[in-house]
């Protein structure tokens, strides 16, 4: 069940105290805030790259069938 899956994933956190869990959550939020701009930069880079490819050499984006 969904509840069982959730408990399996939470197994490594059961031994932590409330304050340790809060500290871990705060740490993860800091990491997430730090990573978000990097992800955005990579998305923008890929978008720009795709536009350039579509303008200059769109055939590079064609998927060739392996079954020909």
PDB file of C-alpha atoms in Angstrom:
ATOM      1  CA  UNK A   1       0.000   0.000   0.000  1.00  0.00           C
ATOM      2  CA  UNK A   2       0.942   3.658  -0.255  1.00  0.00           C
ATOM      3  CA  UNK A   3       1.383   3.904   3.525  1.00  0.00           C
ATOM      4  CA  UNK A   4       3.789   0.937   3.543  1.00  0.00           C
ATOM      5  CA  UNK A   5       5.904   2.525   0.791  1.00  0.00           C
ATOM      6  CA  UNK A   6       6.033   5.769   2.754  1.00  0.00           C
ATOM      7  CA  UNK A   7       7.214   3.948   5.898  1.00  0.00           C
ATOM      8  CA  UNK A   8       9.962   2.118   3.968  1.00  0.00           C
ATOM      9  CA  UNK A   9      11.310   5.447   2.688  1.00  0.00           C
ATOM     10  CA  UNK A  10      11.118   6.985   6.146  1.00  0.00           C
ATOM     11  CA  UNK A  11      13.006   4.148   7.832  1.00  0.00           C
ATOM     12  CA  UNK A  12      16.289   6.002   8.054  1.00  0.00           C
ATOM     13  CA  UNK A  13      14.594   8.902   9.879  1.00  0.00           C
ATOM     14  CA  UNK A  14      12.782   7.055  12.693  1.00  0.00           C
ATOM     15  CA  UNK A  15      15.761   7.212  15.063  1.00  0.00           C
ATOM     16  CA  UNK A  16      16.058  11.009  14.781  1.00  0.00           C
ATOM     17  CA  UNK A  17      14.649  13.365  17.384  1.00  0.00           C
ATOM     18  CA  UNK A  18      12.203  16.105  16.477  1.00  0.00           C
ATOM     19  CA  UNK A  19      14.926  18.765  16.570  1.00  0.00           C
ATOM     20  CA  UNK A  20      17.221  16.621  14.421  1.00  0.00           C
ATOM     21  CA  UNK A  21      14.411  16.215  11.885  1.00  0.00           C
ATOM     22  CA  UNK A  22      13.780  19.966  11.863  1.00  0.00           C
ATOM     23  CA  UNK A  23      17.513  20.656  11.411  1.00  0.00           C
ATOM     24  CA  UNK A  24      17.657  18.170   8.547  1.00  0.00           C
ATOM     25  CA  UNK A  25      14.616  19.750   6.907  1.00  0.00           C
ATOM     26  CA  UNK A  26      16.139  23.224   7.187  1.00  0.00           C
ATOM     27  CA  UNK A  27      19.402  21.923   5.697  1.00  0.00           C
ATOM     28  CA  UNK A  28      17.514  20.353   2.761  1.00  0.00           C
ATOM     29  CA  UNK A  29      15.610  23.596   2.152  1.00  0.00           C
ATOM     30  CA  UNK A  30      18.909  25.517   2.029  1.00  0.00           C
ATOM     31  CA  UNK A  31      20.317  22.989  -0.456  1.00  0.00           C
ATOM     32  CA  UNK A  32      17.177  23.231  -2.577  1.00  0.00           C
ATOM     33  CA  UNK A  33      17.330  27.040  -2.628  1.00  0.00           C
ATOM     34  CA  UNK A  34      20.979  26.821  -3.693  1.00  0.00           C
ATOM     35  CA  UNK A  35      20.249  24.328  -6.478  1.00  0.00           C
ATOM     36  CA  UNK A  36      17.176  26.036  -7.956  1.00  0.00           C
ATOM     37  CA  UNK A  37      19.141  28.805  -9.738  1.00  0.00           C
ATOM     38  CA  UNK A  38      21.572  26.217 -11.146  1.00  0.00           C
ATOM     39  CA  UNK A  39      18.683  24.166 -12.524  1.00  0.00           C
ATOM     40  CA  UNK A  40      17.135  27.316 -14.035  1.00  0.00           C
ATOM     41  CA  UNK A  41      20.464  28.245 -15.652  1.00  0.00           C
ATOM     42  CA  UNK A  42      20.781  24.754 -17.154  1.00  0.00           C
ATOM     43  CA  UNK A  43      17.200  24.861 -18.455  1.00  0.00           C
ATOM     44  CA  UNK A  44      17.847  28.251 -20.065  1.00  0.00           C
ATOM     45  CA  UNK A  45      21.092  26.989 -21.597  1.00  0.00           C
ATOM     46  CA  UNK A  46      19.356  23.923 -23.070  1.00  0.00           C
ATOM     47  CA  UNK A  47      16.523  26.081 -24.445  1.00  0.00           C
ATOM     48  CA  UNK A  48      19.007  28.431 -26.109  1.00  0.00           C
ATOM     49  CA  UNK A  49      21.000  25.525 -27.491  1.00  0.00           C
ATOM     50  CA  UNK A  50      17.886  23.875 -28.931  1.00  0.00           C
ATOM     51  CA  UNK A  51      16.790  27.106 -30.596  1.00  0.00           C
ATOM     52  CA  UNK A  52      20.218  27.501 -32.199  1.00  0.00           C
ATOM     53  CA  UNK A  53      20.163  23.903 -33.427  1.00  0.00           C
ATOM     54  CA  UNK A  54      16.631  24.307 -34.832  1.00  0.00           C
ATOM     55  CA  UNK A  55      17.718  27.458 -36.672  1.00  0.00           C
ATOM     56  CA  UNK A  56      21.025  26.166 -38.021  1.00  0.00           C
ATOM     57  CA  UNK A  57      20.827  22.379 -38.337  1.00  0.00           C
ATOM     58  CA  UNK A  58      17.402  20.946 -37.389  1.00  0.00           C
ATOM     59  CA  UNK A  59      18.271  17.562 -38.905  1.00  0.00           C
ATOM     60  CA  UNK A  60      20.490  16.939 -35.866  1.00  0.00           C
ATOM     61  CA  UNK A  61      17.309  16.614 -33.815  1.00  0.00           C
ATOM     62  CA  UNK A  62      15.746  13.949 -36.021  1.00  0.00           C
ATOM     63  CA  UNK A  63      15.456  10.533 -34.428  1.00  0.00           C
ATOM     64  CA  UNK A  64      16.630   7.757 -36.706  1.00  0.00           C
ATOM     65  CA  UNK A  65      14.869   4.431 -36.419  1.00  0.00           C
ATOM     66  CA  UNK A  66      17.055   1.497 -35.394  1.00  0.00           C
ATOM     67  CA  UNK A  67      14.797  -0.843 -37.376  1.00  0.00           C
ATOM     68  CA  UNK A  68      15.551   0.460 -40.884  1.00  0.00           C
TER      69      UNK A  68
END
